Amino acid sequence: MERVIGIDLGTTNSCVAIVENGAPAVIPNRGGYKTTPSMVAVTEAGKRLVGHIAKRQAITNAENTVYAAKRLIGRKWNSPQVKNAVATSSYRIVEGPHTDVRIALRDKEYSVPEISAMVLQEMKIIAEDYLGQPVSKAVVTVPAYFNDNQRQATKDAGEIAGLDVIRIINEPTAAALSYGFGKNVEKTIAVYDFGGGTFDISILEIGAHGVFKVIATAGDTFLGGEDIDARIIDWLVQGFKEEHSLDLRQDRMALQRLKDAAEKAKCELSSVRETEVNLPFIISSGRNEALHLQRTLSRQTLEELSADLIERTVDICRQTLEDAKLEKDEIEEVVLVGGMTRMPRIQSAVAGFFEREPNKGVHPDEVVALGAAIQGAALTDDKQEMILLDVTPHALGIMTFGSVFEELIPQNTTVPTHRQKIFTTSRDNQTAVKIIVMQGENEDASANELLGEFILTGLRRAPKGTVEIEVTFEINADGIVSVRAKDLDTGLEQSIQVTASSGLTRDEIKDMIDASKDDLVDRRVSEDFEAAKQEAEKIVAEIERLFPQVEQIVASSDFGRDAIEKARAIVDKARAAIAKKDTAAVKEQLDGLTRTHRMFKGVVAKT
Amino acid sequence: MVLPAGINLTLVPRLTSFARTVDLRTLDLSPTDGFVLSRVDGVASGEVIVRTTGLDDEDVRESLASLVHHRLVEMPAIPNMSVRSAGSIMPHDLHTRTPGPKVSVIPASLDSSVKASISGSYAQVAVDRPSTRPRAGGSNAPPPPSQPFGQQQQPANPLNPSTFSGLGGRSPSAPPVRYNTPTTVAQAHVPPSQIPPPPRSSPMMSGAAQSPPSRPPPSGPVQVQQPGYVSPGAAATMAAASGSPPAEQQPYQSLDGIDLEPDFRTRIDELFSSMDTLDYYTLLRVDRSGDRKLIKRAYYELASHFHPDKYFRKNLGQYKAKMEAIFGRFTIAHDTLTSKVDRAEYDAYLGIRESVREQETRLSSAQEEIRRAEEEVQRAAQQSVAVSVNPPAEIRTAPGPASPNRPHIPTSPSRTFDAQAAREALARKLLGGAGAGRPSSTGMASVGARVSTVPGAPSAPPSAPGAGAPGTMNPRDAVDALKRRYEERIVDSRSAQVQKYKANAEALLAKGDWAAALNSLRVALSFDPDNAELNALTVNTQKQADEILSVNYEKQARYEEKAENWREAARSWAKVARARPNEAIAHERAANAILRSGGNMREASELAKRAVAIEPQNAGHRATLAAVYIGGGMMLNAKREIDAALQLSPTHPAVLHVARRLKEVG
């Protein structure tokens, strides 16, 4: 059976997981890290960088480094969020051919799904390296409030990355799956998810028979840990300015270091009361004398800097609880998700609002990917007894005359579901009607998101209002919306499956998939090399493991020193060969590695 | 002194231990040096530093040379390694991060104990390495250490606050740090309870290994306990009970390619066709008094069988849509019954719906009851004859044509048995087939005329005076006498029935059971149609019953309206309108519901017109009529109505809404 990976495609970091032998596990990347920055960059040489390496050069190559692409995915060029991003982003955001959003990196324009695809592809490769086999299916998570266009765009990104995204699920829902997986509990829980770029809250019920039911869900797109980092940077910059009358923001090297330091200080203040931000040689003064930044940031100061942001999350919690028609005391568990929930002030704010100590039993950075992996296994593995009953995050309906939005399926409706309503013609002798499918909560249709449209033709010629058309909305378990219009007179029927527009046409997606395939070929190394590399690495690891022991044993003898030096050289040579992706050179080193390994084993065994 | 030109950018610079202990501020460095130093992590090569800093090759070379000069950084010498470098931070060591003793962005003086702890934990990790995992590549590497919640990572480079360590293995200059077996690490974050037993020891796994992938049929107590639902997993449940795991079942193979077992298909088909008529409790198979928890459990149980995800990407054919529809229905039932307010309303609605149905059935059964009462009258009359004259056996054996009158032979009720009747019966018996030639319709005629031909005094002796002996009696006279007698009995019985039913009705009225009382009165009236008192009482009761019924219809209609069940609402409102012919609102609501349900526009317009006729000054009614006209395509009429409505109330929201629609349409 083919394995399905779970990917948490985050605003700032992404994570990939899989269910192995019935237990979900996160797959670390080559650096051993369980999360990978969701950043993509193109270097001057035209080389594409993804993940940590892209993050590290972010500020020095700011205009060609994309971060937080998730905030743009599936959005229209003219949306306020995009306008805002255009004003604040360091990379160039331009209008695409279908009023969609494109990102210009060096001399090429990329669609947002293409950018996200690069991150997804990275996650795919991490999983493939780990599993030693190709992976083609994935469950990808999105913020709960994502609309269909954003979800579709995420799916397209998966497709471009060569992944069949078998299901898109909400991040807090995934967290709940991970929390409740294998626990035989019946509980109503709240999942408070404060991540790098977004805030989400969901209320769910975990029931008997492995059923998870979402009750209500809400969130804020532009509220995350990055906002708190920005507050710290402001504070550092301000302090430095007061002391030296120099604006660190003018220096991109300084800014990169500030950003790194702010994030680190924030993380540290979760476990200590105060931390020192120490950045020697941060900038040169006017008299060409090096200046150092050294400041102590206390937890209390950080809390003051971020108080209003935290308060905003509590307000959203209050609203969601109302939507769910639940009282605080009906929430039996509060689960914290997202790196920001490590912050003590946030924990106490959540505890204060829900009047209960939050559960910290899940790993805030990994739980979402784990949940996605669990859902992937539940769908494809018959042995998994788990069913997720998800809801529609937004209302669905059609636009009627005068731009009035007629809601057919309300917000927070459990899927699969179907609803129908009867409409009528608006002109005399009207032989065709246009059904415009929309999503949103606004009565004014134009304020909602357009999902698709189709035309029902062949209506009987009759005075307006006499021909009746029954419109049926259906959302299946896969979250696919179908809309059917039926002429009640003649029984003629017309329907569409609403494939939300991600801003890309099918042809474009196809081209991108092809382009990405080329890219994939470019990025993946030959299997021959892979095999040699794995073997060499295995032996290197063995040698490394024995090094300390061998060193200790032979420390006194000259012979020993010699041997150790030799061994080191062989290991370094092997590593250099691997780094150069030189298959032949790696193979050359294998002999020496095996010999060294044998010798080391002998030395250890003797004593 | 290392010359800048001597710096090979393809090599990976490493921090020296000196860099970890020295106070950097005492050194003569430039901000660029500081920046480059902050990027040195033992993983990034000079080229990578060039790329990630955006500096020129020369700048990086110069800075690295300066850093090497200050003994902060060392460049590896390939192929000859210095022994000293063994102690430096190798890329590998990056995975041995341990929490530092001091948490600061730059631990300016990282003492040697940290270094020790780094290599110490390295050794430990190496020792703890998991046993080899079978994999395609066959390669294994030490796993990174676990980083439990809240624990901070200690970066390899104290100058580098980012948590970056490994570059992609595909980057040409990045060292290949690959970990293929982090299983144990990943599991370190899984609570022990979630870690399943090893696959080999799991019966589930071994079962699955033996059989091709098949869905273990769902099973549950509900199916077992409630035979009304045929469980797809019933067989499996039994198999499980008898000790064999479900996974060992033969996978179901269907002929049409649909991956559903026949039993489950039957269950889906049954539910799909019946679900619309079942009330929510019956649908979810819970008791009317079942609490929230019970309802939830029942729903979850059903959801775990009927949610289409259970058969993700399986071929379900037509059953997929059916399962989705069934699941949707379950959800509505669950959502309604688990909300306090909605459930109370639904219960009230169910109560009303049922009592209305009961009343309707009862009212429609008045004719049936009249027929029953009439039969009773006949039976009573016959019985009295049978008791007085004929042994039951004889009646049964007597040939019909030979005694056509027999069924109608009048007898007194057994309670009022008298000698005369006995004598007459005897006479008839003696006469035997005397009446054989008489057409059988005689008896029928007497019955047919039972209401109009009321004979005179019941005591009138049918026989001649002195007729003591049976033989002296004229047979024809005897028959006539019997006939009269019989008719008398009928009349007696009828009037008794009238009294009985009237008394019954009065008792029911006192109890407030209008429908039942009305039925009784109708029966009574059928026996005595000209009874003025009875007529008045019936009319009055009818009014009361209609009123009560209409109140219930209205409640029902309002609930249906709220649930946007417009078809039902249209029917219910129409009933209210019929019961209250002078109530405008009922007519208006009925018209509105028909309009919304897409029903008969003619009917809707009649109702709306009536509403306007009753309350001509109500702008809302006119708006509804106008909307109905628009629905019916009668734009001129609609315009006339809406103009009138606007004159009456220019700000009425409904009026404005319809006016706007008219404008759009017209």
mmCIF file with all atom_site columns, C-alpha atoms in Angstrom, chain A residues 139-276:
data_model
loop_
_atom_site.group_PDB
_atom_site.id
_atom_site.type_symbol
_atom_site.label_atom_id
_atom_site.label_alt_id
_atom_site.label_comp_id
_atom_site.label_asym_id
_atom_site.label_entity_id
_atom_site.label_seq_id
_atom_site.pdbx_PDB_ins_code
_atom_site.Cartn_x
_atom_site.Cartn_y
_atom_site.Cartn_z
_atom_site.occupancy
_atom_site.B_iso_or_equiv
_atom_site.pdbx_formal_charge
_atom_site.auth_seq_id
_atom_site.auth_comp_id
_atom_site.auth_asym_id
_atom_site.auth_atom_id
_atom_site.pdbx_PDB_model_num
ATOM 1   C CA . VAL A 1 139 ? -2.753  15.281 3.088  1.00 0.00 ? 139 VAL A CA 1
ATOM 2   C CA . VAL A 1 140 ? -1.983  18.983 3.341  1.00 0.00 ? 140 VAL A CA 1
ATOM 3   C CA . THR A 1 141 ? -3.237  21.299 6.051  1.00 0.00 ? 141 THR A CA 1
ATOM 4   C CA . VAL A 1 142 ? -4.502  24.846 5.666  1.00 0.00 ? 142 VAL A CA 1
ATOM 5   C CA . PRO A 1 143 ? -5.784  27.422 8.148  1.00 0.00 ? 143 PRO A CA 1
ATOM 6   C CA . ALA A 1 144 ? -9.382  26.783 9.065  1.00 0.00 ? 144 ALA A CA 1
ATOM 7   C CA . TYR A 1 145 ? -10.670 30.046 7.625  1.00 0.00 ? 145 TYR A CA 1
ATOM 8   C CA . PHE A 1 146 ? -9.147  29.420 4.173  1.00 0.00 ? 146 PHE A CA 1
ATOM 9   C CA . ASN A 1 147 ? -11.807 29.730 1.497  1.00 0.00 ? 147 ASN A CA 1
ATOM 10  C CA . ASP A 1 148 ? -12.224 27.337 -1.402 1.00 0.00 ? 148 ASP A CA 1
ATOM 11  C CA . ASN A 1 149 ? -9.991  29.330 -3.697 1.00 0.00 ? 149 ASN A CA 1
ATOM 12  C CA . GLN A 1 150 ? -7.180  29.257 -1.193 1.00 0.00 ? 150 GLN A CA 1
ATOM 13  C CA . ARG A 1 151 ? -7.696  25.553 -0.646 1.00 0.00 ? 151 ARG A CA 1
ATOM 14  C CA . GLN A 1 152 ? -7.750  24.880 -4.357 1.00 0.00 ? 152 GLN A CA 1
ATOM 15  C CA . ALA A 1 153 ? -4.599  26.920 -4.834 1.00 0.00 ? 153 ALA A CA 1
ATOM 16  C CA . THR A 1 154 ? -2.934  24.816 -2.154 1.00 0.00 ? 154 THR A CA 1
ATOM 17  C CA . LYS A 1 155 ? -4.085  21.677 -3.955 1.00 0.00 ? 155 LYS A CA 1
ATOM 18  C CA . ASP A 1 156 ? -2.682  23.041 -7.196 1.00 0.00 ? 156 ASP A CA 1
ATOM 19  C CA . ALA A 1 157 ? 0.603   23.693 -5.446 1.00 0.00 ? 157 ALA A CA 1
ATOM 20  C CA . GLY A 1 158 ? 0.634   20.030 -4.438 1.00 0.00 ? 158 GLY A CA 1
ATOM 21  C CA . GLU A 1 159 ? -0.049  18.986 -7.986 1.00 0.00 ? 159 GLU A CA 1
ATOM 22  C CA . ILE A 1 160 ? 2.755   21.169 -9.299 1.00 0.00 ? 160 ILE A CA 1
ATOM 23  C CA . ALA A 1 161 ? 5.045   19.560 -6.744 1.00 0.00 ? 161 ALA A CA 1
ATOM 24  C CA . GLY A 1 162 ? 4.078   16.132 -8.049 1.00 0.00 ? 162 GLY A CA 1
ATOM 25  C CA . LEU A 1 163 ? 1.808   15.291 -5.144 1.00 0.00 ? 163 LEU A CA 1
ATOM 26  C CA . ASP A 1 164 ? -1.715  13.961 -5.274 1.00 0.00 ? 164 ASP A CA 1
ATOM 27  C CA . VAL A 1 165 ? -3.256  15.941 -2.432 1.00 0.00 ? 165 VAL A CA 1
ATOM 28  C CA . ILE A 1 166 ? -5.874  13.421 -1.368 1.00 0.00 ? 166 ILE A CA 1
ATOM 29  C CA . ARG A 1 167 ? -7.388  15.747 1.191  1.00 0.00 ? 167 ARG A CA 1
ATOM 30  C CA . ILE A 1 168 ? -7.003  19.254 2.506  1.00 0.00 ? 168 ILE A CA 1
ATOM 31  C CA . ILE A 1 169 ? -7.746  19.522 6.213  1.00 0.00 ? 169 ILE A CA 1
ATOM 32  C CA . ASN A 1 170 ? -7.803  22.378 8.664  1.00 0.00 ? 170 ASN A CA 1
ATOM 33  C CA . GLU A 1 171 ? -4.780  22.893 10.865 1.00 0.00 ? 171 GLU A CA 1
ATOM 34  C CA . PRO A 1 172 ? -6.569  22.948 14.225 1.00 0.00 ? 172 PRO A CA 1
ATOM 35  C CA . THR A 1 173 ? -8.526  19.891 13.143 1.00 0.00 ? 173 THR A CA 1
ATOM 36  C CA . ALA A 1 174 ? -5.310  18.094 12.353 1.00 0.00 ? 174 ALA A CA 1
ATOM 37  C CA . ALA A 1 175 ? -4.004  19.076 15.765 1.00 0.00 ? 175 ALA A CA 1
ATOM 38  C CA . ALA A 1 176 ? -7.118  17.624 17.357 1.00 0.00 ? 176 ALA A CA 1
ATOM 39  C CA . LEU A 1 177 ? -6.699  14.372 15.432 1.00 0.00 ? 177 LEU A CA 1
ATOM 40  C CA . SER A 1 178 ? -3.200  14.103 16.738 1.00 0.00 ? 178 SER A CA 1
ATOM 41  C CA . TYR A 1 179 ? -4.333  14.936 20.252 1.00 0.00 ? 179 TYR A CA 1
ATOM 42  C CA . GLY A 1 180 ? -7.188  12.457 20.244 1.00 0.00 ? 180 GLY A CA 1
ATOM 43  C CA . PHE A 1 181 ? -5.563  9.723  18.205 1.00 0.00 ? 181 PHE A CA 1
ATOM 44  C CA . GLY A 1 182 ? -5.561  6.450  20.015 1.00 0.00 ? 182 GLY A CA 1
ATOM 45  C CA . LYS A 1 183 ? -7.186  7.982  23.085 1.00 0.00 ? 183 LYS A CA 1
ATOM 46  C CA . ASN A 1 184 ? -10.567 6.537  23.747 1.00 0.00 ? 184 ASN A CA 1
ATOM 47  C CA . VAL A 1 185 ? -12.191 9.706  25.015 1.00 0.00 ? 185 VAL A CA 1
ATOM 48  C CA . GLU A 1 186 ? -15.432 11.544 24.504 1.00 0.00 ? 186 GLU A CA 1
ATOM 49  C CA . LYS A 1 187 ? -14.628 15.187 24.914 1.00 0.00 ? 187 LYS A CA 1
ATOM 50  C CA . THR A 1 188 ? -15.298 18.651 23.645 1.00 0.00 ? 188 THR A CA 1
ATOM 51  C CA . ILE A 1 189 ? -11.993 20.394 23.051 1.00 0.00 ? 189 ILE A CA 1
ATOM 52  C CA . ALA A 1 190 ? -10.740 23.758 21.898 1.00 0.00 ? 190 ALA A CA 1
ATOM 53  C CA . VAL A 1 191 ? -7.592  23.922 19.788 1.00 0.00 ? 191 VAL A CA 1
ATOM 54  C CA . TYR A 1 192 ? -5.748  27.207 20.162 1.00 0.00 ? 192 TYR A CA 1
ATOM 55  C CA . ASP A 1 193 ? -3.264  27.438 17.301 1.00 0.00 ? 193 ASP A CA 1
ATOM 56  C CA . PHE A 1 194 ? -0.906  30.413 17.385 1.00 0.00 ? 194 PHE A CA 1
ATOM 57  C CA . GLY A 1 195 ? 1.714   29.891 14.723 1.00 0.00 ? 195 GLY A CA 1
ATOM 58  C CA . GLY A 1 196 ? 4.313   31.907 12.933 1.00 0.00 ? 196 GLY A CA 1
ATOM 59  C CA . GLY A 1 197 ? 1.980   33.765 10.665 1.00 0.00 ? 197 GLY A CA 1
ATOM 60  C CA . THR A 1 198 ? -1.571  32.906 11.597 1.00 0.00 ? 198 THR A CA 1
ATOM 61  C CA . PHE A 1 199 ? -3.894  32.423 14.495 1.00 0.00 ? 199 PHE A CA 1
ATOM 62  C CA . ASP A 1 200 ? -6.630  29.778 14.443 1.00 0.00 ? 200 ASP A CA 1
ATOM 63  C CA . ILE A 1 201 ? -9.135  28.467 16.925 1.00 0.00 ? 201 ILE A CA 1
ATOM 64  C CA . SER A 1 202 ? -11.364 25.458 16.493 1.00 0.00 ? 202 SER A CA 1
ATOM 65  C CA . ILE A 1 203 ? -13.820 23.714 18.742 1.00 0.00 ? 203 ILE A CA 1
ATOM 66  C CA . LEU A 1 204 ? -14.231 20.006 18.206 1.00 0.00 ? 204 LEU A CA 1
ATOM 67  C CA . GLU A 1 205 ? -15.891 17.009 19.680 1.00 0.00 ? 205 GLU A CA 1
ATOM 68  C CA . ILE A 1 206 ? -14.071 13.760 19.993 1.00 0.00 ? 206 ILE A CA 1
ATOM 69  C CA . GLY A 1 207 ? -16.640 11.021 20.131 1.00 0.00 ? 207 GLY A CA 1
ATOM 70  C CA . ALA A 1 208 ? -16.878 7.287  20.371 1.00 0.00 ? 208 ALA A CA 1
ATOM 71  C CA . HIS A 1 209 ? -15.905 5.147  17.379 1.00 0.00 ? 209 HIS A CA 1
ATOM 72  C CA . GLY A 1 210 ? -12.975 7.403  16.498 1.00 0.00 ? 210 GLY A CA 1
ATOM 73  C CA . VAL A 1 211 ? -15.225 10.165 15.271 1.00 0.00 ? 211 VAL A CA 1
ATOM 74  C CA . PHE A 1 212 ? -13.943 13.748 15.334 1.00 0.00 ? 212 PHE A CA 1
ATOM 75  C CA . LYS A 1 213 ? -16.540 16.423 14.715 1.00 0.00 ? 213 LYS A CA 1
ATOM 76  C CA . VAL A 1 214 ? -15.677 20.052 14.150 1.00 0.00 ? 214 VAL A CA 1
ATOM 77  C CA . ILE A 1 215 ? -18.214 22.399 15.700 1.00 0.00 ? 215 ILE A CA 1
ATOM 78  C CA . ALA A 1 216 ? -16.897 25.842 14.962 1.00 0.00 ? 216 ALA A CA 1
ATOM 79  C CA . THR A 1 217 ? -13.778 27.397 13.649 1.00 0.00 ? 217 THR A CA 1
ATOM 80  C CA . ALA A 1 218 ? -12.320 30.890 13.186 1.00 0.00 ? 218 ALA A CA 1
ATOM 81  C CA . GLY A 1 219 ? -9.062  32.716 12.873 1.00 0.00 ? 219 GLY A CA 1
ATOM 82  C CA . ASP A 1 220 ? -6.990  35.709 11.854 1.00 0.00 ? 220 ASP A CA 1
ATOM 83  C CA . THR A 1 221 ? -4.789  35.615 8.761  1.00 0.00 ? 221 THR A CA 1
ATOM 84  C CA . PHE A 1 222 ? -2.467  38.344 9.849  1.00 0.00 ? 222 PHE A CA 1
ATOM 85  C CA . LEU A 1 223 ? -1.635  37.510 13.407 1.00 0.00 ? 223 LEU A CA 1
ATOM 86  C CA . GLY A 1 224 ? 1.366   35.386 14.266 1.00 0.00 ? 224 GLY A CA 1
ATOM 87  C CA . GLY A 1 225 ? 4.733   35.011 15.879 1.00 0.00 ? 225 GLY A CA 1
ATOM 88  C CA . GLU A 1 226 ? 6.280   37.173 13.166 1.00 0.00 ? 226 GLU A CA 1
ATOM 89  C CA . ASP A 1 227 ? 4.305   40.092 14.486 1.00 0.00 ? 227 ASP A CA 1
ATOM 90  C CA . ILE A 1 228 ? 5.847   39.572 17.888 1.00 0.00 ? 228 ILE A CA 1
ATOM 91  C CA . ASP A 1 229 ? 9.353   39.329 16.372 1.00 0.00 ? 229 ASP A CA 1
ATOM 92  C CA . ALA A 1 230 ? 8.683   42.633 14.670 1.00 0.00 ? 230 ALA A CA 1
ATOM 93  C CA . ARG A 1 231 ? 7.863   44.203 18.021 1.00 0.00 ? 231 ARG A CA 1
ATOM 94  C CA . ILE A 1 232 ? 11.188  43.014 19.451 1.00 0.00 ? 232 ILE A CA 1
ATOM 95  C CA . ILE A 1 233 ? 13.105  44.308 16.441 1.00 0.00 ? 233 ILE A CA 1
ATOM 96  C CA . ASP A 1 234 ? 11.376  47.679 16.849 1.00 0.00 ? 234 ASP A CA 1
ATOM 97  C CA . TRP A 1 235 ? 12.385  47.730 20.481 1.00 0.00 ? 235 TRP A CA 1
ATOM 98  C CA . LEU A 1 236 ? 16.021  46.842 19.723 1.00 0.00 ? 236 LEU A CA 1
ATOM 99  C CA . VAL A 1 237 ? 16.251  49.325 16.884 1.00 0.00 ? 237 VAL A CA 1
ATOM 100 C CA . GLN A 1 238 ? 14.703  52.030 19.003 1.00 0.00 ? 238 GLN A CA 1
ATOM 101 C CA . GLY A 1 239 ? 17.069  51.383 21.895 1.00 0.00 ? 239 GLY A CA 1
ATOM 102 C CA . PHE A 1 240 ? 20.093  51.390 19.634 1.00 0.00 ? 240 PHE A CA 1
ATOM 103 C CA . LYS A 1 241 ? 18.979  54.610 18.050 1.00 0.00 ? 241 LYS A CA 1
ATOM 104 C CA . GLU A 1 242 ? 18.657  56.288 21.426 1.00 0.00 ? 242 GLU A CA 1
ATOM 105 C CA . GLU A 1 243 ? 22.136  55.159 22.385 1.00 0.00 ? 243 GLU A CA 1
ATOM 106 C CA . HIS A 1 244 ? 24.040  55.680 19.161 1.00 0.00 ? 244 HIS A CA 1
ATOM 107 C CA . SER A 1 245 ? 21.724  57.773 16.982 1.00 0.00 ? 245 SER A CA 1
ATOM 108 C CA . LEU A 1 246 ? 22.054  55.160 14.280 1.00 0.00 ? 246 LEU A CA 1
ATOM 109 C CA . ASP A 1 247 ? 19.214  53.380 12.501 1.00 0.00 ? 247 ASP A CA 1
ATOM 110 C CA . LEU A 1 248 ? 20.061  49.695 12.275 1.00 0.00 ? 248 LEU A CA 1
ATOM 111 C CA . ARG A 1 249 ? 17.286  49.231 9.719  1.00 0.00 ? 249 ARG A CA 1
ATOM 112 C CA . GLN A 1 250 ? 19.397  51.011 7.162  1.00 0.00 ? 250 GLN A CA 1
ATOM 113 C CA . ASP A 1 251 ? 21.935  48.195 7.274  1.00 0.00 ? 251 ASP A CA 1
ATOM 114 C CA . ARG A 1 252 ? 20.737  44.940 5.785  1.00 0.00 ? 252 ARG A CA 1
ATOM 115 C CA . MET A 1 253 ? 23.432  42.847 7.466  1.00 0.00 ? 253 MET A CA 1
ATOM 116 C CA . ALA A 1 254 ? 22.481  44.310 10.796 1.00 0.00 ? 254 ALA A CA 1
ATOM 117 C CA . LEU A 1 255 ? 18.799  43.745 10.078 1.00 0.00 ? 255 LEU A CA 1
ATOM 118 C CA . GLN A 1 256 ? 19.341  40.079 9.241  1.00 0.00 ? 256 GLN A CA 1
ATOM 119 C CA . ARG A 1 257 ? 21.158  39.605 12.527 1.00 0.00 ? 257 ARG A CA 1
ATOM 120 C CA . LEU A 1 258 ? 18.499  41.531 14.394 1.00 0.00 ? 258 LEU A CA 1
ATOM 121 C CA . LYS A 1 259 ? 15.784  39.349 12.955 1.00 0.00 ? 259 LYS A CA 1
ATOM 122 C CA . ASP A 1 260 ? 17.606  36.176 13.900 1.00 0.00 ? 260 ASP A CA 1
ATOM 123 C CA . ALA A 1 261 ? 18.319  37.511 17.366 1.00 0.00 ? 261 ALA A CA 1
ATOM 124 C CA . ALA A 1 262 ? 14.750  38.669 17.950 1.00 0.00 ? 262 ALA A CA 1
ATOM 125 C CA . GLU A 1 263 ? 13.344  35.272 17.107 1.00 0.00 ? 263 GLU A CA 1
ATOM 126 C CA . LYS A 1 264 ? 15.852  33.579 19.340 1.00 0.00 ? 264 LYS A CA 1
ATOM 127 C CA . ALA A 1 265 ? 15.309  35.936 22.239 1.00 0.00 ? 265 ALA A CA 1
ATOM 128 C CA . LYS A 1 266 ? 11.559  35.400 21.962 1.00 0.00 ? 266 LYS A CA 1
ATOM 129 C CA . CYS A 1 267 ? 12.023  31.646 22.103 1.00 0.00 ? 267 CYS A CA 1
ATOM 130 C CA . GLU A 1 268 ? 14.375  31.845 25.053 1.00 0.00 ? 268 GLU A CA 1
ATOM 131 C CA . LEU A 1 269 ? 12.109  34.024 27.100 1.00 0.00 ? 269 LEU A CA 1
ATOM 132 C CA . SER A 1 270 ? 9.661   31.136 27.188 1.00 0.00 ? 270 SER A CA 1
ATOM 133 C CA . SER A 1 271 ? 11.993  29.323 29.558 1.00 0.00 ? 271 SER A CA 1
ATOM 134 C CA . VAL A 1 272 ? 14.030  32.086 31.233 1.00 0.00 ? 272 VAL A CA 1
ATOM 135 C CA . ARG A 1 273 ? 13.026  35.376 32.797 1.00 0.00 ? 273 ARG A CA 1
ATOM 136 C CA . GLU A 1 274 ? 15.495  37.481 30.875 1.00 0.00 ? 274 GLU A CA 1
ATOM 137 C CA . THR A 1 275 ? 17.934  37.100 28.046 1.00 0.00 ? 275 THR A CA 1
ATOM 138 C CA . GLU A 1 276 ? 20.809  39.077 26.666 1.00 0.00 ? 276 GLU A CA 1
#
